[in-house]
Amino acid sequence: MHALFKTIPADIRIKKEVDIPFALDEISIKHFFQKNIDNHYRVQFVGCGMFKHFVPEVVTQIIGRGEWLTAYTPYQAEVSQGTLQSIFEFQTIVSNMYGCEIANASLYDGATATIEAILMTIRMTNKKCVIIPTNIHPEYLDVCKAYAKMCNFKILTVPFDIDSGNVDTHAIENLLKNGNISSLLYQYPNFLGGLEDQQKLNTLAHTYGALSICINPEPLVFGSLKPPGLYNADIVVGEGIGLCPFTGLGSPGLGLFATKKKFLRFIPGRLVSMTKDQNNKRSFVLTLSTREQHIRRDRATSNICTNNALNALAFLITVSLYGKKGYAHVSKQNILKNIYFRKLIKGSHNVRLKYKNKFFNESVLEFENRSKLIHFIASMNEKGINIGLDLYNFFAKLDRHLLICITELNSIDDINEIIKDINHYV
Amino acid sequence: MYNYNNIKKYVENTTLFEYGSKGCCGIDLKNHSFLKNISNKEVENAIGQNLYDLSDNSLHFPELSEFQVVRHFTSISQGNFCIDTNTYPLGSCTMKYNPRINEWVSNQHHFSMLHPYTNIKNIQFSLSIIFDLQNYLKEISGFKSISLQPSTGAHSELTGLAVINKAIRSRNEYRKKIIIPNTAHGTNPATAKMLNLDVINITSGKDGFICSKDVLKHMNKDVVGIMITNPNTLGIFESEIKKISDIVHKHGGYVYGDGANLNSLMGFVKPGKIGFDVLHFNLHKTFSTPHGGGGPGGGAIATIEELEKFLPLPVISKNNAKYCISKRSTSIGYIKSFFPNFSVILRAWTYIRSIGKKNLKNITNIAVLNSNYIRSKIKHAYHIPYKNASLHEIVISDKKQKIYANITALDIAKRLMDYKIHPPTIYFPLNVPGAIMIEPTETESQKDLDYLCHALISIAKESINTPYIVKTAPHNTNISRPNEVYAIKNPVLKWS
């Protein structure tokens, strides 16, 4: 055996055994994970860019098949037709959902998809400055700030209008007027659940020669509302994890990326095309790989290699099960439940709705003071309910405000229960 | 009259959008009766009037029953080779068996439902798993500091180089170049470019090693350091690593280790002890988490203590028996949303705990033994460009077959499919013309290795006796040699 390792100089080899624990057998591992369990919430009312939705059992069963689970990146087309076809179908679904002409095979998560979009607009325009309103997901903004330093671009942040929760279009227009902007970003629905005026924002960006990037943390909104592509958004990125079975701690995510066909050669990540084989049979292949790192090396459009294919597959299967009818239906059910919730909130004396503009799935509740909010969150935690996000974590001005999310997974009983609790605990 | 082949052709490649029927739906739709009391006007007030009608006939969106969806995805899955069904000796990718206990752990309901915005008191156990894995990886690699935040290998490279950049800037220095050997993975130079670093390419010598003299020639105050894969992509251990790192350190640079090939070092060498400053891990390679058709994987970067303060956020640590999440102002910041890839971490944790301290070294032993076993069996049939002993993977080339019958690495790869073996990595590393890079991993049995060697030797014989069979392979797959040029000229990226 030692002869095999002779190229490793003796003074480099370790002398001691690596000090990790002794082995556990399968029974012990199962016992360990049955015995140790985190405090599990009975009900959750948090969204915040990780909107858990109904995922049928079929999805978990299918993605557990070895053919999906234990294959690698489909570089060899003849023996990867399954993965390639699923990516082709995924690209179709994502581009149609976002009203765009094309979509890629997925990226890591919504935040890094946002980065890839920014870097793409910088490559296209040769301008190194982007405009970002502060009502996008605060973690996405943090990621943008970190990458701006790493990859050397500039971010102009625009505070959102604290009274409406929406972007401040005048401030944005003033920045755009100064020129030299590669892209304008906006989130739809924004972090506070509000729906921005897409028509206006895209037109604004284009008027001043900038590209527009829409961030969508919640794809289900497009079961009801017109998608960004139809408002001429140049790039749409999103987070698809909510329609995948595993959402543990929000990661790994599923970065969605769609854009216009004319930008094809600037796109980061993998693309699958339908083609014909040598016997004229329909087949699927990775294409335009000359954009990618394994061919183009330091001239690639991105360094991305492994992406999140299995999550993309899960997303595709979930949406396939929903279908046209189910997707619209579940989307509508989210809206109806939120309307039901807001109606009841109006009757409460303890809290009020901070924003009454157009919204999807999330509401900001204003409490009388901060201590009441803290007390309420703690009481609900005791009851096994994750009631929402204390917005003070991200916005100093929203110190007595709770961001609460209602989806199809929350039953009418759940909603009635928290309304009762608001009246009781606050 | 009944043309079976036409029908078969249709059935095999049919997309989701070509069957199903209007209004068909794979989930159970029930409405709460009293939600019906909400009027259209109220809906309009809530979301506005810009409605999107998915039922539009021109919009391609599936309309299938649950069973049709199951059948579709089960049948198209059979167009994949995978580790479970085929030997998959893809060099540099470490396609080892993915133990199913890992799947059981990561699919536990109480993990899969956790929201990232959960009271920290309620995720102590989950954080303890992340914390444990941090410690195991530190111990295995010999580093003091670690972050599991990066999503993948490429993402780790970006994070690691950003850490190095920041460390150099913190000394008020600006350096704009990085040394990368020609044997490096494509992600290395692509990552450097994203960080605006110019790449200085160095070529490995005739024996497959990087020569420390080359590093010395290029290393100066304008260079942040070097990215090295060790063992390199030829499977050869860079024996001058200590000399190289001394040179880089002397000039104030850092040594970045691409850990894609860690499967050949575990239990033998700790990269943190031999001059590396940063090392990345691919949990989906060395630590058996599934590749999933191209992710999600799991990255991680370990560093020397000096670089810890620059590692990405959030920091997951333990304080007075409590697990905490914290920030530090010196960090490069947040590189993705939420936590590290938790489901992948659960699997890697389970793998390391199932292996245990007594068996860790055996993984490396057998991985290296298997690759050398293949080498010794096929050495007369194929040209082996580098004579130095290789570790966990072996690079051969198509040189002999090309001379005899113009058979290329691509032809050999395609012909292997007829033997039901997934092709190895081809045309990589770039310094070997017609490279075929084979990494069997430790989990292939001797019988499987014998079959792989038999297939390779048979193909070498076929290249002489019946070259047209190799040239036109594969013959036993559903499709054969899809037209890539056509796809590039007329990309069809969605169903329409």
Coordinates of N, CA, C and O in Angstrom, one line a residue, chain A residues 14 17 19-21 24 29 36 38 41 44 47 50 65-67 69-72 78-83 85 89 91-92 96 100-101 108-109 137 139 146-147 150-151 222 224-226 231 246-249 251 273-278 281-282 293 297-298 303 307 309-310 320-324 343 358-359 386 412, chain B residues 12-14 16 18 26 34 42 46 48 50-52 54 56 59-60 62 72 76 79-81 83-84 88 95 98 106 111-115 117-118 122 124-126 139 152 154-155 162 184 186-187 191 193 196 268 291-295 336-339 341-343 353-354 357-358 414 478 480-481 483 492-495:
Chain A
I14 N 0.8 13.0 7.7 CA 0.5 13.1 9.1 C 0.9 11.9 9.9 O 0.9 10.8 9.3
E17 N -3.5 9.8 13.9 CA -4.9 9.5 13.3 C -5.7 10.8 13.4 O -5.6 11.6 14.3
D19 N -8.6 13.0 14.2 CA -9.4 12.9 15.4 C -10.8 13.3 15.2 O -11.3 14.3 15.6
I20 N -11.6 12.4 14.6 CA -13.0 12.6 14.5 C -13.7 11.4 15.3 O -13.0 10.5 15.7
P21 N -15.0 11.5 15.7 CA -15.6 10.5 16.5 C -15.5 9.1 15.9 O -15.4 9.0 14.7
L24 N -20.6 5.5 13.9 CA -22.0 5.1 14.3 C -22.6 4.2 13.3 O -22.4 4.5 12.1
I29 N -27.5 6.1 14.2 CA -27.8 7.4 13.6 C -29.3 7.7 13.6 O -29.7 8.8 14.0
N36 N -33.0 13.7 19.2 CA -32.7 15.1 19.1 C -33.5 15.8 18.1 O -33.3 15.6 16.9
D38 N -35.3 19.6 16.9 CA -35.5 21.0 17.3 C -36.9 21.3 17.6 O -37.8 20.6 17.1
Y41 N -42.3 24.1 15.2 CA -43.5 24.9 15.2 C -44.7 24.2 14.7 O -44.6 23.4 13.7
Q44 N -46.7 28.1 11.1 CA -45.7 29.2 10.7 C -46.4 30.3 9.9 O -47.2 30.0 9.0
G47 N -42.7 34.5 5.9 CA -42.4 34.3 4.5 C -41.0 34.8 4.3 O -40.1 34.1 4.3
M50 N -38.8 33.2 1.8 CA -38.8 31.7 1.9 C -40.2 31.3 2.1 O -40.6 30.9 3.2
R65 N -35.4 9.1 -6.6 CA -35.0 8.0 -7.5 C -33.5 8.2 -7.8 O -33.0 9.3 -8.1
G66 N -32.7 7.1 -7.8 CA -31.3 7.2 -8.1 C -31.0 7.9 -9.4 O -30.0 8.6 -9.6
E67 N -31.8 7.6 -10.4 CA -31.6 8.2 -11.8 C -31.5 9.7 -11.7 O -30.7 10.4 -12.5
L69 N -31.2 11.5 -8.5 CA -30.3 11.9 -7.4 C -28.9 11.7 -7.6 O -28.0 12.5 -7.2
T70 N -28.5 10.5 -8.2 CA -27.1 10.2 -8.3 C -26.4 10.3 -9.7 O -25.4 9.7 -10.0
A71 N -27.1 11.1 -10.5 CA -26.4 11.4 -11.8 C -25.6 12.7 -11.6 O -25.9 13.5 -10.7
Y72 N -24.7 13.0 -12.6 CA -24.0 14.3 -12.5 C -24.5 15.2 -13.6 O -25.3 14.8 -14.5
E78 N -26.0 11.5 -24.5 CA -26.7 10.2 -24.8 C -27.1 9.5 -23.5 O -28.1 8.8 -23.5
V79 N -26.4 9.7 -22.4 CA -26.7 9.0 -21.2 C -27.2 10.0 -20.1 O -27.2 9.7 -18.9
S80 N -27.7 11.1 -20.6 CA -28.2 12.1 -19.6 C -29.5 12.8 -20.2 O -29.8 13.9 -19.8
Q81 N -30.2 12.0 -21.0 CA -31.4 12.6 -21.7 C -32.5 13.0 -20.6 O -33.2 13.9 -20.8
G82 N -32.5 12.2 -19.6 CA -33.5 12.5 -18.5 C -33.3 13.9 -17.9 O -34.2 14.7 -18.0
T83 N -32.1 14.1 -17.4 CA -31.8 15.4 -16.8 C -31.9 16.5 -17.9 O -32.5 17.6 -17.6
Q85 N -33.7 16.7 -20.6 CA -35.1 17.0 -21.0 C -35.8 17.7 -19.8 O -36.6 18.7 -20.0
E89 N -37.6 21.4 -20.0 CA -39.0 21.6 -19.5 C -39.0 22.7 -18.4 O -39.9 23.6 -18.3
Q91 N -36.8 25.2 -18.1 CA -36.6 26.5 -18.8 C -37.9 27.0 -19.4 O -38.2 28.2 -19.3
T92 N -38.7 26.0 -19.9 CA -40.0 26.4 -20.5 C -40.9 27.0 -19.5 O -41.5 28.1 -19.6
N96 N -42.1 30.9 -19.2 CA -43.5 31.3 -19.3 C -44.1 31.9 -18.0 O -44.9 32.8 -18.1
C100 N -41.1 35.7 -20.0 CA -39.8 36.0 -20.7 C -39.6 35.0 -21.8 O -40.3 34.0 -21.9
E101 N -38.7 35.3 -22.7 CA -38.4 34.5 -23.8 C -37.6 33.3 -23.5 O -37.7 32.2 -24.0
Y108 N -27.8 29.3 -7.8 CA -27.8 28.8 -6.4 C -29.1 29.3 -5.6 O -29.8 28.4 -5.1
D109 N -29.3 30.6 -5.6 CA -30.5 31.0 -4.9 C -30.9 32.4 -5.4 O -30.3 32.9 -6.3
H137 N -35.3 42.4 -0.5 CA -35.0 41.5 0.7 C -33.6 42.0 1.3 O -32.6 42.1 0.6
E139 N -31.4 40.7 3.1 CA -30.3 39.8 2.9 C -29.8 39.8 1.5 O -28.6 39.7 1.2
A146 N -21.8 43.0 -0.5 CA -20.5 42.2 -0.4 C -19.9 42.0 -1.8 O -18.7 42.2 -2.0
Y147 N -20.8 41.6 -2.8 CA -20.3 41.4 -4.1 C -19.8 42.7 -4.8 O -18.9 42.7 -5.6
M150 N -16.4 42.9 -3.8 CA -15.5 41.8 -4.3 C -15.3 42.0 -5.8 O -14.2 41.9 -6.3
C151 N -16.4 42.4 -6.5 CA -16.3 42.4 -8.0 C -16.2 43.8 -8.5 O -16.3 44.0 -9.7
F222 N -47.4 34.9 -9.8 CA -47.7 34.9 -11.2 C -48.8 33.9 -11.6 O -49.0 33.7 -12.8
S224 N -51.6 34.6 -10.6 CA -52.7 35.6 -10.7 C -52.3 36.9 -11.4 O -53.2 37.5 -12.1
L225 N -51.1 37.3 -11.3 CA -50.8 38.7 -11.8 C -49.8 38.6 -13.0 O -49.0 37.7 -13.1
K226 N -49.9 39.6 -13.8 CA -49.1 39.7 -15.0 C -47.6 39.7 -14.7 O -47.2 40.5 -13.9
Y231 N -44.1 43.2 -18.9 CA -43.9 44.7 -18.7 C -42.5 45.1 -19.3 O -42.0 46.1 -18.9
F246 N -37.7 20.3 0.3 CA -36.8 20.6 1.4 C -36.5 22.1 1.5 O -36.0 22.7 0.6
T247 N -36.9 22.7 2.6 CA -36.6 24.1 2.7 C -35.9 24.4 4.0 O -35.9 25.5 4.5
G248 N -35.2 23.4 4.6 CA -34.6 23.5 5.9 C -33.6 24.7 6.0 O -32.7 24.8 5.2
L249 N -33.9 25.6 6.9 CA -33.2 26.8 7.1 C -33.0 27.6 5.8 O -32.0 28.4 5.7
S251 N -32.1 26.8 2.8 CA -30.9 26.6 2.0 C -30.7 25.1 1.9 O -30.8 24.3 2.8
S273 N -30.7 22.9 -25.1 CA -31.4 23.1 -26.3 C -32.0 21.8 -26.8 O -31.3 20.8 -26.6
M274 N -33.1 21.9 -27.5 CA -33.6 20.7 -28.2 C -32.8 20.7 -29.5 O -32.6 21.7 -30.1
T275 N -32.5 19.5 -30.0 CA -31.8 19.3 -31.3 C -32.2 18.0 -31.9 O -33.1 17.3 -31.4
K276 N -31.4 17.5 -32.9 CA -31.6 16.2 -33.4 C -30.3 15.4 -33.4 O -29.3 16.0 -33.4
D277 N -30.5 14.1 -33.2 CA -29.3 13.3 -33.2 C -28.9 12.8 -34.6 O -29.5 13.2 -35.6
Q278 N -27.9 12.0 -34.7 CA -27.4 11.6 -36.1 C -28.4 10.8 -36.8 O -28.3 10.6 -38.1
K281 N -33.4 12.0 -34.6 CA -34.3 11.8 -33.5 C -34.2 13.0 -32.6 O -33.1 13.5 -32.4
R282 N -35.3 13.4 -32.1 CA -35.4 14.5 -31.2 C -34.5 14.2 -29.9 O -34.5 13.1 -29.4
Q293 N -17.4 28.4 -17.9 CA -16.0 28.3 -17.4 C -15.2 27.1 -17.9 O -14.0 27.2 -18.1
R297 N -12.9 29.5 -19.6 CA -12.0 29.8 -18.5 C -12.1 31.3 -18.1 O -13.2 31.7 -17.7
D298 N -11.0 32.0 -18.2 CA -11.1 33.4 -17.7 C -11.9 34.4 -18.5 O -12.0 35.5 -18.2
N303 N -18.5 32.0 -13.2 CA -17.7 30.9 -12.8 C -18.6 29.7 -12.4 O -18.2 28.6 -12.0
N307 N -24.9 23.8 -10.1 CA -26.0 24.8 -9.7 C -26.9 24.0 -8.8 O -26.5 23.3 -8.0
A309 N -29.6 21.7 -9.6 CA -30.4 21.0 -10.6 C -31.6 20.2 -9.9 O -32.7 20.1 -10.4
L310 N -31.3 19.5 -8.8 CA -32.3 18.7 -8.2 C -33.4 19.5 -7.7 O -34.6 19.1 -7.7
S320 N -45.7 21.0 -12.4 CA -46.4 20.2 -13.4 C -47.7 19.6 -12.7 O -48.7 19.4 -13.4
L321 N -47.5 19.2 -11.4 CA -48.7 18.7 -10.7 C -49.8 19.8 -10.6 O -51.0 19.5 -10.8
Y322 N -49.4 21.0 -10.2 CA -50.3 22.1 -10.1 C -51.0 22.3 -11.4 O -52.2 22.4 -11.5
G323 N -50.2 22.4 -12.5 CA -50.7 22.6 -13.8 C -51.3 24.0 -13.9 O -51.3 24.8 -13.0
K324 N -51.8 24.4 -15.1 CA -52.4 25.7 -15.3 C -53.5 26.0 -14.3 O -53.5 27.1 -13.7
K343 N -59.4 41.5 6.6 CA -60.8 41.9 7.1 C -60.9 41.8 8.6 O -61.4 42.7 9.3
K358 N -51.7 47.7 -2.8 CA -51.8 46.4 -3.4 C -50.7 45.5 -2.9 O -49.5 45.9 -2.7
F359 N -51.0 44.2 -2.6 CA -50.1 43.3 -1.9 C -50.3 41.9 -2.3 O -51.3 41.5 -2.9
N386 N -44.8 30.3 14.9 CA -43.8 31.2 14.4 C -44.6 32.3 13.7 O -45.0 32.2 12.6
I412 N -57.9 28.1 7.8 CA -58.8 29.1 8.3 C -58.8 29.1 9.8 O -58.8 30.2 10.5
Chain B
E12 N -40.9 8.3 -26.6 CA -39.7 8.4 -25.9 C -39.3 9.9 -25.5 O -38.7 10.1 -24.5
N13 N -39.5 10.7 -26.5 CA -39.0 12.1 -26.3 C -40.1 13.1 -26.1 O -39.9 14.3 -26.3
T14 N -41.3 12.7 -25.8 CA -42.4 13.6 -25.6 C -42.2 14.5 -24.4 O -41.9 14.0 -23.3
L16 N -43.6 17.3 -21.5 CA -44.7 17.6 -20.7 C -45.9 18.3 -21.4 O -47.0 18.2 -21.0
E18 N -46.8 18.2 -24.5 CA -47.5 17.6 -25.7 C -48.6 16.6 -25.3 O -49.3 16.2 -26.2
G26 N -53.0 17.9 -11.4 CA -52.5 16.8 -10.6 C -52.6 17.0 -9.1 O -52.1 16.2 -8.3
F34 N -66.4 29.5 2.7 CA -66.7 30.9 3.0 C -65.7 31.8 2.4 O -65.8 33.0 2.5
E42 N -63.3 42.9 -4.1 CA -62.3 42.8 -3.0 C -60.9 42.3 -3.5 O -59.9 42.8 -3.1
A46 N -57.3 44.3 -3.6 CA -56.1 43.7 -2.9 C -54.9 43.6 -3.9 O -53.8 44.0 -3.5
G48 N -55.0 44.4 -7.5 CA -55.0 45.3 -8.7 C -55.6 44.5 -9.9 O -56.2 43.5 -9.7
N50 N -54.1 43.9 -13.0 CA -53.2 43.3 -14.0 C -53.2 41.8 -13.9 O -52.2 41.2 -13.6
L51 N -54.3 41.2 -14.2 CA -54.4 39.7 -14.0 C -53.7 39.0 -15.1 O -53.6 39.4 -16.3
Y52 N -53.2 37.8 -14.8 CA -52.5 36.9 -15.7 C -53.3 35.7 -15.9 O -53.6 35.0 -14.9
L54 N -53.5 32.2 -16.9 CA -52.7 31.1 -17.2 C -53.4 30.1 -18.2 O -52.8 29.3 -18.8
D56 N -54.8 30.7 -20.8 CA -54.5 31.1 -22.2 C -54.0 29.9 -23.0 O -53.0 29.3 -22.6
L59 N -50.2 29.6 -23.9 CA -49.2 29.5 -22.9 C -48.9 28.1 -22.5 O -49.8 27.3 -22.2
H60 N -47.6 27.7 -22.7 CA -47.3 26.3 -22.4 C -47.0 26.1 -21.0 O -46.0 26.5 -20.4
P62 N -48.1 22.8 -18.0 CA -48.7 21.4 -18.1 C -50.1 21.3 -17.7 O -50.6 22.2 -16.9
H72 N -44.4 10.3 -16.5 CA -43.5 11.1 -17.3 C -42.1 11.2 -16.7 O -41.1 10.9 -17.3
I76 N -38.8 9.4 -18.2 CA -37.6 10.1 -18.7 C -36.4 10.0 -17.8 O -35.2 10.0 -18.3
G79 N -33.6 7.7 -19.1 CA -32.6 8.2 -20.0 C -31.3 8.6 -19.4 O -30.4 9.1 -20.1
N80 N -31.2 8.5 -18.1 CA -30.0 8.9 -17.4 C -29.1 7.6 -17.0 O -29.7 6.7 -16.5
F81 N -27.8 7.7 -17.1 CA -26.9 6.8 -16.4 C -26.7 7.5 -15.0 O -26.8 8.8 -14.9
I83 N -25.0 6.9 -10.7 CA -24.1 6.0 -9.9 C -24.8 4.7 -9.5 O -24.3 3.7 -9.5
D84 N -26.1 4.8 -9.2 CA -26.9 3.7 -8.8 C -26.9 2.6 -9.8 O -27.1 1.4 -9.5
Y88 N -19.4 5.1 -13.0 CA -19.5 6.5 -13.4 C -18.2 7.2 -13.1 O -18.1 8.1 -12.2
M95 N -17.4 10.5 -8.1 CA -18.8 9.9 -8.2 C -18.9 8.6 -7.3 O -19.0 7.5 -7.8
N98 N -23.7 7.2 -2.9 CA -24.4 8.1 -2.0 C -25.2 7.3 -1.0 O -26.3 6.9 -1.3
S106 N -31.6 13.8 6.0 CA -32.0 15.1 5.5 C -33.5 15.2 5.2 O -34.0 16.4 5.1
F111 N -36.5 18.8 10.0 CA -35.4 19.6 9.3 C -36.0 20.3 8.1 O -35.8 21.5 7.9
S112 N -36.8 19.6 7.3 CA -37.2 20.1 6.0 C -38.1 21.3 6.2 O -38.3 22.0 5.3
M113 N -38.8 21.4 7.3 CA -39.8 22.5 7.5 C -39.2 23.7 8.2 O -39.9 24.7 8.3
L114 N -37.9 23.7 8.6 CA -37.4 24.8 9.4 C -37.3 26.1 8.5 O -36.7 26.1 7.5
H115 N -37.9 27.1 9.1 CA -37.7 28.4 8.4 C -36.5 29.1 8.9 O -36.1 29.0 10.0
Y117 N -36.0 32.1 9.5 CA -36.2 33.1 10.5 C -37.0 32.5 11.6 O -38.2 32.6 11.7
T118 N -36.3 31.7 12.4 CA -36.8 31.0 13.5 C -36.0 31.4 14.8 O -34.8 31.6 14.7
N122 N -34.9 27.8 19.1 CA -35.6 26.6 18.5 C -34.8 25.9 17.4 O -35.3 25.0 16.8
Q124 N -31.3 25.1 18.0 CA -30.1 24.8 18.6 C -29.5 23.4 18.1 O -28.3 23.3 17.8
F125 N -30.4 22.5 17.9 CA -29.9 21.2 17.4 C -29.4 21.3 16.0 O -28.3 20.7 15.7
S126 N -30.1 22.0 15.2 CA -29.7 22.1 13.8 C -28.3 22.8 13.7 O -27.4 22.5 13.0
E139 N -10.6 19.4 11.5 CA -9.7 18.3 11.9 C -9.2 17.5 10.7 O -8.0 17.2 10.6
T152 N -21.1 26.0 -3.4 CA -20.5 24.9 -4.3 C -19.0 25.1 -4.3 O -18.5 26.1 -3.6
A154 N -17.2 26.2 -7.0 CA -16.9 27.5 -7.6 C -17.2 28.7 -6.7 O -16.5 29.7 -6.6
H155 N -18.3 28.6 -6.0 CA -18.7 29.6 -5.0 C -17.7 29.7 -3.9 O -17.3 30.8 -3.4
A162 N -11.8 36.1 -2.5 CA -12.2 37.4 -1.9 C -11.6 37.6 -0.5 O -11.2 38.7 -0.2
A184 N -5.4 23.5 -14.0 CA -6.5 23.9 -13.1 C -7.8 23.7 -13.7 O -8.0 23.7 -14.9
G186 N -11.5 24.8 -14.9 CA -12.0 26.0 -15.5 C -12.5 27.1 -14.6 O -12.5 28.3 -14.8
T187 N -13.1 26.6 -13.5 CA -13.7 27.5 -12.5 C -12.6 28.4 -11.9 O -12.9 29.5 -11.5
T191 N -13.2 32.3 -11.9 CA -13.4 33.0 -10.6 C -12.5 34.2 -10.5 O -12.9 35.3 -10.1
K193 N -11.3 36.0 -12.7 CA -11.8 37.0 -13.6 C -12.9 37.8 -12.9 O -13.0 39.0 -13.0
N196 N -11.7 40.4 -10.9 CA -10.8 41.4 -11.6 C -9.4 41.0 -11.4 O -8.5 41.9 -11.4
F268 N -4.1 11.1 5.3 CA -2.7 11.0 4.9 C -2.0 12.3 5.1 O -0.9 12.4 5.6
H291 N -25.0 14.3 -6.3 CA -24.8 15.3 -7.3 C -26.1 15.8 -7.9 O -26.1 16.9 -8.4
G292 N -27.1 15.0 -7.8 CA -28.4 15.5 -8.2 C -28.6 16.0 -9.6 O -29.4 16.9 -9.8
G293 N -27.8 15.5 -10.5 CA -27.9 16.0 -11.9 C -27.2 17.4 -12.1 O -27.5 18.0 -13.1
G294 N -26.4 17.8 -11.1 CA -25.8 19.1 -11.2 C -26.2 20.0 -10.0 O -26.5 21.2 -10.2
G295 N -26.2 19.5 -8.9 CA -26.4 20.3 -7.7 C -27.8 20.0 -7.0 O -28.6 19.3 -7.6
K336 N -24.5 34.7 0.2 CA -25.8 34.1 -0.3 C -26.8 34.4 0.8 O -26.4 34.9 1.8
S337 N -28.1 34.1 0.5 CA -29.1 34.3 1.5 C -29.1 33.2 2.5 O -28.8 32.1 2.2
F338 N -29.6 33.5 3.7 CA -29.9 32.5 4.7 C -28.7 31.7 5.2 O -27.6 32.2 5.1
F339 N -28.9 30.5 5.6 CA -27.9 29.6 6.2 C -27.1 28.9 5.1 O -27.4 28.9 3.9
N341 N -25.9 25.5 3.0 CA -26.7 24.5 2.4 C -27.0 23.3 3.4 O -26.3 22.3 3.4
F342 N -28.1 23.5 4.2 CA -28.3 22.7 5.3 C -28.6 21.2 5.0 O -28.0 20.3 5.7
S343 N -29.4 20.9 4.0 CA -29.7 19.5 3.7 C -28.4 18.8 3.3 O -28.2 17.6 3.5
R353 N -19.8 10.7 10.3 CA -20.1 9.9 11.5 C -20.3 8.4 11.2 O -20.0 7.6 12.0
S354 N -20.7 8.1 10.0 CA -20.9 6.7 9.6 C -19.5 6.1 9.4 O -19.2 4.9 9.6
K357 N -13.5 7.5 12.8 CA -12.0 7.8 12.7 C -11.2 6.6 12.2 O -10.2 6.7 11.5
K358 N -11.7 5.3 12.5 CA -10.9 4.2 12.1 C -10.9 3.9 10.6 O -10.1 3.2 10.1
K414 N -17.8 7.7 -26.2 CA -19.1 7.4 -26.7 C -19.3 5.8 -26.7 O -20.3 5.3 -26.4
N478 N -30.6 5.4 -26.5 CA -31.8 5.8 -27.2 C -31.5 6.8 -28.3 O -32.2 6.9 -29.3
S480 N -28.2 9.1 -30.4 CA -26.7 9.0 -30.6 C -26.2 10.2 -31.2 O -26.7 10.7 -32.2
R481 N -25.2 10.8 -30.6 CA -24.5 12.0 -31.1 C -25.4 13.1 -31.5 O -25.5 13.4 -32.7
N483 N -26.8 16.6 -32.5 CA -26.1 17.6 -33.3 C -26.0 18.9 -32.5 O -26.9 19.7 -32.3
V492 N -33.0 26.0 -29.4 CA -34.4 25.9 -29.0 C -34.4 25.7 -27.5 O -34.2 24.6 -27.0
L493 N -34.7 26.8 -26.8 CA -34.5 26.7 -25.3 C -35.8 26.5 -24.5 O -35.8 26.4 -23.3
K494 N -36.9 26.5 -25.3 CA -38.2 26.2 -24.6 C -39.1 25.7 -25.6 O -39.0 25.8 -26.8
W495 N -40.1 25.0 -25.1 CA -41.2 24.4 -25.9 C -42.1 25.5 -26.5 O -42.5 26.4 -25.7

